Amino acid sequence: MGGYVIRRILQILPVVIGATFLIFALVFAIPGDPIRALAGDRPMSPSTVAALRDEYNLDDPLVVQYVKYMGDLVQGDFGQDYNGRDVTSIMAQRFPVTITLALVALTFEIVIGLLAGIVAALRRRSFLDTLVLMTTTAIVSIPTFVLGFTLQLVVGVQLGWFPVAGLSQGLQSYLLPGFVLGALSLAYVARLTRTSLVENLRSDYIRTATAKGLSRPRVVGRHALRNSMIPVVTYLGVDLGALMGGAIVTEGIFNLPGIGQQVFLSVRAQEGPVVVGIVTALVLVFILANLVVDLLYGVLDPRIRYD
């Protein structure tokens, strides 16, 4: 296992380099001069413009800019925005909000999605199975912003069950946006769990375990469900990074000061260093989540060996 972990870490390095270079190139290929955008309608002397462009390496070729950026990044320095603020401090303010929101959404996925999928699989072709399939199909068909505004109006404003904006009520403020953010993935988890569990319940080893006289809960819980979790865990691991990166719509609807909102504001203000820093951090989270998922395979299925 130790050798496998080392190999996976070595495989991560070219992925990080390739992903960060693409992000860097795409962000700094956006038309416009960020220094002129920083000045707005105020006049700025040519010497000031030249000094700022030199300070932020804007006159260097793209590859040179990227090498300098990666040199600082290896030391934990994500650079500064064009107002002189450290990108690290900006992320430190914004990331806890998005991480909490993503974890709440992931909790909804695991609890509700798994439970719905298991019930549907064990009661296949019953009313509950049909209800789960119809509900998940409806959720998948509804855009996130439509679901968000609808729940915000009905559950938040009309019924008053949850806060509709901001973080004034602590963890409770995350429940409604967390459900909206995780609703689509929740539906996928439920359907994936149902399909995987139904397929495993038809397998020969399940029939053998039943023929040996094992109880139904033991057959389902210890054998069928454990093997059925492999594709679900894979999806959940990948989805954690997707939840954090895709929170921009949800954060906008519920006015949450997370990284999604910050990326939107930074793109509009042409703050390239902030966008690159945040997206690079998201790439690292995504890659780390995939590494954890790969390691969990061996726990869920002893047949998997890392030679």
mmCIF file of C-alpha atoms in Angstrom:
data_model
loop_
_atom_site.group_PDB
_atom_site.id
_atom_site.type_symbol
_atom_site.label_atom_id
_atom_site.label_comp_id
_atom_site.label_asym_id
_atom_site.label_seq_id
_atom_site.Cartn_x
_atom_site.Cartn_y
_atom_site.Cartn_z
ATOM 1 C CA MET A 1 0.000 0.000 0.000
ATOM 2 C CA GLY A 2 2.880 2.358 0.778
ATOM 3 C CA GLY A 3 4.321 1.921 -2.703
ATOM 4 C CA TYR A 4 0.921 2.536 -4.233
ATOM 5 C CA VAL A 5 0.506 5.799 -2.298
ATOM 6 C CA ILE A 6 3.935 7.002 -3.431
ATOM 7 C CA ARG A 7 3.145 6.179 -7.070
ATOM 8 C CA ARG A 8 -0.191 7.963 -6.866
ATOM 9 C CA ILE A 9 1.471 11.058 -5.402
ATOM 10 C CA LEU A 10 4.060 11.035 -8.205
ATOM 11 C CA GLN A 11 1.250 10.714 -10.747
ATOM 12 C CA ILE A 12 -0.440 13.731 -9.196
ATOM 13 C CA LEU A 13 2.488 16.076 -9.915
ATOM 14 C CA PRO A 14 2.092 16.276 -13.733
ATOM 15 C CA VAL A 15 -1.672 16.620 -13.271
ATOM 16 C CA VAL A 16 -1.172 19.588 -10.932
ATOM 17 C CA ILE A 17 1.321 21.211 -13.309
ATOM 18 C CA GLY A 18 -0.882 20.704 -16.364
ATOM 19 C CA ALA A 19 -4.071 21.872 -14.640
ATOM 20 C CA THR A 20 -2.483 24.960 -13.084
ATOM 21 C CA PHE A 21 -0.872 25.961 -16.383
ATOM 22 C CA LEU A 22 -4.190 25.702 -18.219
ATOM 23 C CA ILE A 23 -5.904 27.737 -15.505
ATOM 24 C CA PHE A 24 -3.122 30.326 -15.576
ATOM 25 C CA ALA A 25 -3.194 30.599 -19.369
ATOM 26 C CA LEU A 26 -6.987 30.857 -19.598
ATOM 27 C CA VAL A 27 -7.296 33.487 -16.859
ATOM 28 C CA PHE A 28 -4.563 35.716 -18.205
ATOM 29 C CA ALA A 29 -5.852 35.328 -21.768
ATOM 30 C CA ILE A 30 -8.977 37.287 -20.787
ATOM 31 C CA PRO A 31 -9.015 40.524 -22.837
ATOM 32 C CA GLY A 32 -8.397 43.782 -21.038
ATOM 33 C CA ASP A 33 -5.721 45.444 -18.951
ATOM 34 C CA PRO A 34 -6.170 44.747 -15.227
ATOM 35 C CA ILE A 35 -4.050 47.772 -14.293
ATOM 36 C CA ARG A 36 -6.273 50.091 -16.316
ATOM 37 C CA ALA A 37 -9.301 48.369 -14.795
ATOM 38 C CA LEU A 38 -7.831 49.011 -11.346
ATOM 39 C CA ALA A 39 -7.616 52.744 -12.072
ATOM 40 C CA GLY A 40 -11.160 52.929 -13.422
ATOM 41 C CA ASP A 41 -12.004 56.422 -14.691
ATOM 42 C CA ARG A 42 -9.143 58.009 -12.778
ATOM 43 C CA PRO A 43 -6.051 58.962 -14.767
ATOM 44 C CA MET A 44 -2.891 56.987 -13.965
ATOM 45 C CA SER A 45 0.565 58.143 -14.920
ATOM 46 C CA PRO A 46 2.576 55.983 -17.356
ATOM 47 C CA SER A 47 5.293 55.513 -14.730
ATOM 48 C CA THR A 48 2.774 54.121 -12.224
ATOM 49 C CA VAL A 49 1.319 51.793 -14.859
ATOM 50 C CA ALA A 50 4.824 50.582 -15.779
ATOM 51 C CA ALA A 51 5.740 50.028 -12.114
ATOM 52 C CA LEU A 52 2.589 48.013 -11.433
ATOM 53 C CA ARG A 53 3.007 45.920 -14.587
ATOM 54 C CA ASP A 54 6.582 45.175 -13.565
ATOM 55 C CA GLU A 55 5.540 44.324 -9.991
ATOM 56 C CA TYR A 56 2.963 41.791 -11.199
ATOM 57 C CA ASN A 57 5.161 40.458 -14.061
ATOM 58 C CA LEU A 58 2.514 41.396 -16.639
ATOM 59 C CA ASP A 59 5.102 42.278 -19.281
ATOM 60 C CA ASP A 60 6.787 38.866 -19.070
ATOM 61 C CA PRO A 61 5.889 36.047 -21.477
ATOM 62 C CA LEU A 62 3.179 33.704 -20.238
ATOM 63 C CA VAL A 63 5.573 30.830 -19.529
ATOM 64 C CA VAL A 64 7.854 33.089 -17.495
ATOM 65 C CA GLN A 65 4.871 34.375 -15.501
ATOM 66 C CA TYR A 66 3.774 30.815 -14.835
ATOM 67 C CA VAL A 67 7.235 29.674 -13.687
ATOM 68 C CA LYS A 68 7.475 32.613 -11.281
ATOM 69 C CA TYR A 69 3.970 31.902 -9.998
ATOM 70 C CA MET A 70 4.714 28.206 -9.408
ATOM 71 C CA GLY A 71 7.966 29.110 -7.661
ATOM 72 C CA ASP A 72 6.000 31.193 -5.175
ATOM 73 C CA LEU A 73 3.228 28.593 -4.952
ATOM 74 C CA VAL A 74 5.649 25.847 -3.906
ATOM 75 C CA GLN A 75 6.551 28.076 -0.954
ATOM 76 C CA GLY A 76 2.875 28.489 -0.061
ATOM 77 C CA ASP A 77 2.602 31.987 -1.533
ATOM 78 C CA PHE A 78 -0.474 32.458 -3.741
ATOM 79 C CA GLY A 79 0.570 36.024 -4.567
ATOM 80 C CA GLN A 80 -1.326 39.287 -4.164
ATOM 81 C CA ASP A 81 -4.259 40.856 -5.922
ATOM 82 C CA TYR A 82 -3.924 44.194 -7.689
ATOM 83 C CA ASN A 83 -4.926 46.022 -4.505
ATOM 84 C CA GLY A 84 -2.013 44.559 -2.552
ATOM 85 C CA ARG A 85 -4.042 42.033 -0.515
ATOM 86 C CA ASP A 86 -2.624 38.544 -0.040
ATOM 87 C CA VAL A 87 -4.618 35.956 -1.980
ATOM 88 C CA THR A 88 -4.001 33.545 0.916
ATOM 89 C CA SER A 89 -5.826 35.850 3.336
ATOM 90 C CA ILE A 90 -8.721 36.247 0.891
ATOM 91 C CA MET A 91 -9.045 32.475 0.592
ATOM 92 C CA ALA A 92 -8.783 32.086 4.374
ATOM 93 C CA GLN A 93 -11.840 34.304 4.735
ATOM 94 C CA ARG A 94 -13.862 32.669 1.976
ATOM 95 C CA PHE A 95 -12.936 28.990 2.026
ATOM 96 C CA PRO A 96 -14.497 28.091 5.408
ATOM 97 C CA VAL A 97 -17.914 29.182 4.120
ATOM 98 C CA THR A 98 -17.673 27.108 0.943
ATOM 99 C CA ILE A 99 -16.173 24.092 2.729
ATOM 100 C CA THR A 100 -18.995 24.135 5.289
ATOM 101 C CA LEU A 101 -21.573 24.491 2.521
ATOM 102 C CA ALA A 102 -20.027 21.612 0.539
ATOM 103 C CA LEU A 103 -19.888 19.361 3.631
ATOM 104 C CA VAL A 104 -23.552 20.074 4.424
ATOM 105 C CA ALA A 105 -24.468 19.246 0.827
ATOM 106 C CA LEU A 106 -22.348 16.078 0.960
ATOM 107 C CA THR A 107 -24.089 15.055 4.192
ATOM 108 C CA PHE A 108 -27.477 15.388 2.502
ATOM 109 C CA GLU A 109 -26.174 13.266 -0.373
ATOM 110 C CA ILE A 110 -24.864 10.523 1.898
ATOM 111 C CA VAL A 111 -27.806 10.367 4.293
ATOM 112 C CA ILE A 112 -30.796 10.962 2.020
ATOM 113 C CA GLY A 113 -29.290 9.689 -1.231
ATOM 114 C CA LEU A 114 -27.988 6.414 0.205
ATOM 115 C CA LEU A 115 -31.134 5.791 2.234
ATOM 116 C CA ALA A 116 -33.421 6.440 -0.749
ATOM 117 C CA GLY A 117 -31.301 4.232 -3.014
ATOM 118 C CA ILE A 118 -31.186 1.361 -0.512
ATOM 119 C CA VAL A 119 -34.942 1.495 0.126
ATOM 120 C CA ALA A 120 -35.667 1.609 -3.601
ATOM 121 C CA ALA A 121 -33.389 -1.373 -4.275
ATOM 122 C CA LEU A 122 -34.818 -3.498 -1.470
ATOM 123 C CA ARG A 123 -38.399 -2.601 -2.471
ATOM 124 C CA ARG A 124 -37.873 -2.824 -6.206
ATOM 125 C CA ARG A 125 -40.990 -2.241 -8.319
ATOM 126 C CA SER A 126 -42.913 -1.112 -5.268
ATOM 127 C CA PHE A 127 -44.518 2.258 -4.614
ATOM 128 C CA LEU A 128 -41.394 3.460 -2.766
ATOM 129 C CA ASP A 129 -39.171 2.471 -5.671
ATOM 130 C CA THR A 130 -41.385 4.337 -8.119
ATOM 131 C CA LEU A 131 -41.501 7.357 -5.812
ATOM 132 C CA VAL A 132 -37.704 7.495 -5.564
ATOM 133 C CA LEU A 133 -37.269 7.186 -9.334
ATOM 134 C CA MET A 134 -39.868 9.849 -10.080
ATOM 135 C CA THR A 135 -38.556 12.257 -7.444
ATOM 136 C CA THR A 136 -34.929 11.934 -8.523
ATOM 137 C CA THR A 137 -35.920 12.396 -12.178
ATOM 138 C CA ALA A 138 -37.772 15.594 -11.257
ATOM 139 C CA ILE A 139 -34.783 16.908 -9.264
ATOM 140 C CA VAL A 140 -32.382 16.201 -12.118
ATOM 141 C CA SER A 141 -34.690 18.052 -14.517
ATOM 142 C CA ILE A 142 -34.879 21.253 -12.443
ATOM 143 C CA PRO A 143 -32.016 23.771 -12.845
ATOM 144 C CA THR A 144 -30.210 24.683 -9.641
ATOM 145 C CA PHE A 145 -31.176 28.350 -9.748
ATOM 146 C CA VAL A 146 -34.874 27.486 -10.224
ATOM 147 C CA LEU A 147 -34.816 25.044 -7.302
ATOM 148 C CA GLY A 148 -32.909 27.546 -5.184
ATOM 149 C CA PHE A 149 -35.259 30.472 -5.762
ATOM 150 C CA THR A 150 -38.334 28.245 -5.341
ATOM 151 C CA LEU A 151 -37.218 26.786 -2.002
ATOM 152 C CA GLN A 152 -36.027 30.184 -0.872
ATOM 153 C CA LEU A 153 -39.490 31.631 -1.546
ATOM 154 C CA VAL A 154 -41.619 28.744 -0.250
ATOM 155 C CA VAL A 155 -39.594 27.262 2.602
ATOM 156 C CA GLY A 156 -37.726 30.383 3.604
ATOM 157 C CA VAL A 157 -40.058 33.350 3.029
ATOM 158 C CA GLN A 158 -43.579 31.904 3.142
ATOM 159 C CA LEU A 159 -43.097 29.164 5.743
ATOM 160 C CA GLY A 160 -40.185 30.781 7.580
ATOM 161 C CA TRP A 161 -38.480 27.498 8.371
ATOM 162 C CA PHE A 162 -34.973 28.499 7.283
ATOM 163 C CA PRO A 163 -32.966 31.707 6.773
ATOM 164 C CA VAL A 164 -33.053 32.883 3.159
ATOM 165 C CA ALA A 165 -29.764 34.807 2.992
ATOM 166 C CA GLY A 166 -26.512 35.394 4.822
ATOM 167 C CA LEU A 167 -24.975 33.582 7.769
ATOM 168 C CA SER A 168 -26.697 35.349 10.656
ATOM 169 C CA GLN A 169 -28.078 32.104 12.156
ATOM 170 C CA GLY A 170 -24.936 30.014 12.086
ATOM 171 C CA LEU A 171 -25.157 26.415 10.900
ATOM 172 C CA GLN A 172 -28.886 26.703 10.254
ATOM 173 C CA SER A 173 -28.096 29.219 7.525
ATOM 174 C CA TYR A 174 -26.283 26.469 5.616
ATOM 175 C CA LEU A 175 -29.119 23.904 5.606
ATOM 176 C CA LEU A 176 -31.279 25.279 2.804
ATOM 177 C CA PRO A 177 -28.418 26.295 0.458
ATOM 178 C CA GLY A 178 -26.666 23.012 1.294
ATOM 179 C CA PHE A 179 -29.713 21.039 0.192
ATOM 180 C CA VAL A 180 -29.997 23.110 -3.005
ATOM 181 C CA LEU A 181 -26.313 22.621 -3.792
ATOM 182 C CA GLY A 182 -26.440 18.865 -3.163
ATOM 183 C CA ALA A 183 -29.888 18.172 -4.636
ATOM 184 C CA LEU A 184 -28.664 17.170 -8.098
ATOM 185 C CA SER A 185 -25.912 14.952 -6.739
ATOM 186 C CA LEU A 186 -28.320 13.538 -4.161
ATOM 187 C CA ALA A 187 -30.542 12.315 -6.972
ATOM 188 C CA TYR A 188 -27.565 10.734 -8.756
ATOM 189 C CA VAL A 189 -26.387 9.036 -5.547
ATOM 190 C CA ALA A 190 -29.863 7.576 -4.944
ATOM 191 C CA ARG A 191 -30.133 6.191 -8.481
ATOM 192 C CA LEU A 192 -26.545 4.932 -8.502
ATOM 193 C CA THR A 193 -26.996 3.197 -5.139
ATOM 194 C CA ARG A 194 -30.241 1.591 -6.305
ATOM 195 C CA THR A 195 -28.752 0.340 -9.582
ATOM 196 C CA SER A 196 -25.566 -0.988 -7.984
ATOM 197 C CA LEU A 197 -27.385 -2.696 -5.110
ATOM 198 C CA VAL A 198 -29.991 -4.298 -7.391
ATOM 199 C CA GLU A 199 -27.210 -5.663 -9.589
ATOM 200 C CA ASN A 200 -25.307 -7.106 -6.621
ATOM 201 C CA LEU A 201 -28.432 -8.670 -5.103
ATOM 202 C CA ARG A 202 -28.730 -10.732 -8.305
ATOM 203 C CA SER A 203 -25.128 -12.012 -8.067
ATOM 204 C CA ASP A 204 -24.168 -15.626 -7.456
ATOM 205 C CA TYR A 205 -22.336 -14.884 -4.201
ATOM 206 C CA ILE A 206 -25.503 -13.364 -2.747
ATOM 207 C CA ARG A 207 -27.498 -16.467 -3.646
ATOM 208 C CA THR A 208 -24.750 -18.590 -2.089
ATOM 209 C CA ALA A 209 -24.765 -16.548 1.112
ATOM 210 C CA THR A 210 -28.557 -16.840 1.303
ATOM 211 C CA ALA A 211 -28.396 -20.598 0.693
ATOM 212 C CA LYS A 212 -25.963 -20.931 3.598
ATOM 213 C CA GLY A 213 -28.644 -19.611 5.899
ATOM 214 C CA LEU A 214 -27.285 -16.113 6.536
ATOM 215 C CA SER A 215 -29.889 -13.616 7.678
ATOM 216 C CA ARG A 216 -31.244 -11.064 5.232
ATOM 217 C CA PRO A 217 -29.711 -8.050 7.056
ATOM 218 C CA ARG A 218 -26.293 -9.750 7.105
ATOM 219 C CA VAL A 219 -26.473 -10.662 3.408
ATOM 220 C CA VAL A 220 -27.511 -7.149 2.409
ATOM 221 C CA GLY A 221 -25.369 -5.169 4.833
ATOM 222 C CA ARG A 222 -22.147 -7.163 4.904
ATOM 223 C CA HIS A 223 -22.005 -8.466 1.342
ATOM 224 C CA ALA A 224 -24.277 -6.738 -1.174
ATOM 225 C CA LEU A 225 -24.186 -3.204 0.223
ATOM 226 C CA ARG A 226 -20.450 -3.190 0.841
ATOM 227 C CA ASN A 227 -19.665 -4.084 -2.762
ATOM 228 C CA SER A 228 -22.324 -1.692 -4.022
ATOM 229 C CA MET A 229 -20.631 1.232 -2.303
ATOM 230 C CA ILE A 230 -17.562 1.229 -4.577
ATOM 231 C CA PRO A 231 -19.109 3.245 -7.450
ATOM 232 C CA VAL A 232 -20.982 5.425 -4.946
ATOM 233 C CA VAL A 233 -17.793 6.284 -3.031
ATOM 234 C CA THR A 234 -16.099 7.074 -6.340
ATOM 235 C CA TYR A 235 -18.872 9.492 -7.230
ATOM 236 C CA LEU A 236 -18.915 11.121 -3.794
ATOM 237 C CA GLY A 237 -15.160 11.655 -3.831
ATOM 238 C CA VAL A 238 -15.255 13.344 -7.217
ATOM 239 C CA ASP A 239 -18.364 15.289 -6.274
ATOM 240 C CA LEU A 240 -16.763 16.944 -3.248
ATOM 241 C CA GLY A 241 -14.518 18.997 -5.523
ATOM 242 C CA ALA A 242 -17.407 19.647 -7.887
ATOM 243 C CA LEU A 243 -19.574 20.926 -5.025
ATOM 244 C CA MET A 244 -16.938 23.431 -3.973
ATOM 245 C CA GLY A 245 -16.304 24.596 -7.519
ATOM 246 C CA GLY A 246 -19.979 24.718 -8.451
ATOM 247 C CA ALA A 247 -21.141 26.680 -5.418
ATOM 248 C CA ILE A 248 -21.094 30.010 -7.255
ATOM 249 C CA VAL A 249 -24.803 29.846 -8.207
ATOM 250 C CA THR A 250 -25.959 28.715 -4.768
ATOM 251 C CA GLU A 251 -23.798 31.277 -2.993
ATOM 252 C CA GLY A 252 -25.212 33.971 -5.241
ATOM 253 C CA ILE A 253 -28.821 32.981 -4.538
ATOM 254 C CA PHE A 254 -28.360 32.859 -0.764
ATOM 255 C CA ASN A 255 -25.792 35.679 -0.549
ATOM 256 C CA LEU A 256 -23.102 33.547 1.068
ATOM 257 C CA PRO A 257 -19.579 35.041 1.166
ATOM 258 C CA GLY A 258 -17.798 31.955 -0.158
ATOM 259 C CA ILE A 259 -15.211 31.342 -2.852
ATOM 260 C CA GLY A 260 -17.837 31.048 -5.596
ATOM 261 C CA GLN A 261 -18.956 34.611 -4.966
ATOM 262 C CA GLN A 262 -15.320 35.719 -4.725
ATOM 263 C CA VAL A 263 -14.436 34.112 -8.075
ATOM 264 C CA PHE A 264 -17.369 35.896 -9.725
ATOM 265 C CA LEU A 265 -16.318 39.261 -8.278
ATOM 266 C CA SER A 266 -12.668 38.665 -9.170
ATOM 267 C CA VAL A 267 -13.425 37.737 -12.775
ATOM 268 C CA ARG A 268 -15.541 40.853 -13.158
ATOM 269 C CA ALA A 269 -12.760 42.985 -11.655
ATOM 270 C CA GLN A 270 -10.077 41.186 -13.741
ATOM 271 C CA GLU A 271 -8.268 40.064 -10.583
ATOM 272 C CA GLY A 272 -6.344 37.246 -12.248
ATOM 273 C CA PRO A 273 -4.152 36.294 -9.247
ATOM 274 C CA VAL A 274 -7.224 35.734 -7.054
ATOM 275 C CA VAL A 275 -8.983 33.589 -9.665
ATOM 276 C CA VAL A 276 -5.869 31.508 -10.321
ATOM 277 C CA GLY A 277 -5.189 31.044 -6.606
ATOM 278 C CA ILE A 278 -8.730 29.913 -5.776
ATOM 279 C CA VAL A 279 -9.073 27.585 -8.754
ATOM 280 C CA THR A 280 -5.625 26.098 -8.064
ATOM 281 C CA ALA A 281 -6.678 25.374 -4.482
ATOM 282 C CA LEU A 282 -9.854 23.706 -5.801
ATOM 283 C CA VAL A 283 -7.767 21.540 -8.139
ATOM 284 C CA LEU A 284 -5.646 20.396 -5.191
ATOM 285 C CA VAL A 285 -8.790 19.560 -3.177
ATOM 286 C CA PHE A 286 -10.207 17.622 -6.133
ATOM 287 C CA ILE A 287 -6.999 15.617 -6.617
ATOM 288 C CA LEU A 288 -6.689 14.879 -2.880
ATOM 289 C CA ALA A 289 -10.304 13.663 -2.770
ATOM 290 C CA ASN A 290 -9.591 11.281 -5.652
ATOM 291 C CA LEU A 291 -6.517 9.938 -3.846
ATOM 292 C CA VAL A 292 -8.592 9.249 -0.720
ATOM 293 C CA VAL A 293 -11.216 7.467 -2.840
ATOM 294 C CA ASP A 294 -8.559 5.241 -4.410
ATOM 295 C CA LEU A 295 -7.304 4.279 -0.961
ATOM 296 C CA LEU A 296 -10.831 3.500 0.221
ATOM 297 C CA TYR A 297 -11.212 0.901 -2.539
ATOM 298 C CA GLY A 298 -8.995 -1.495 -0.630
ATOM 299 C CA VAL A 299 -11.108 -1.041 2.500
ATOM 300 C CA LEU A 300 -14.415 -1.663 0.743
ATOM 301 C CA ASP A 301 -13.273 -4.553 -1.426
ATOM 302 C CA PRO A 302 -10.409 -6.783 -0.167
ATOM 303 C CA ARG A 303 -10.147 -8.273 -3.672
ATOM 304 C CA ILE A 304 -8.544 -5.044 -4.829
ATOM 305 C CA ARG A 305 -4.774 -5.169 -4.381
ATOM 306 C CA TYR A 306 -2.196 -2.493 -5.018
ATOM 307 C CA ASP A 307 0.828 -4.357 -6.306
#
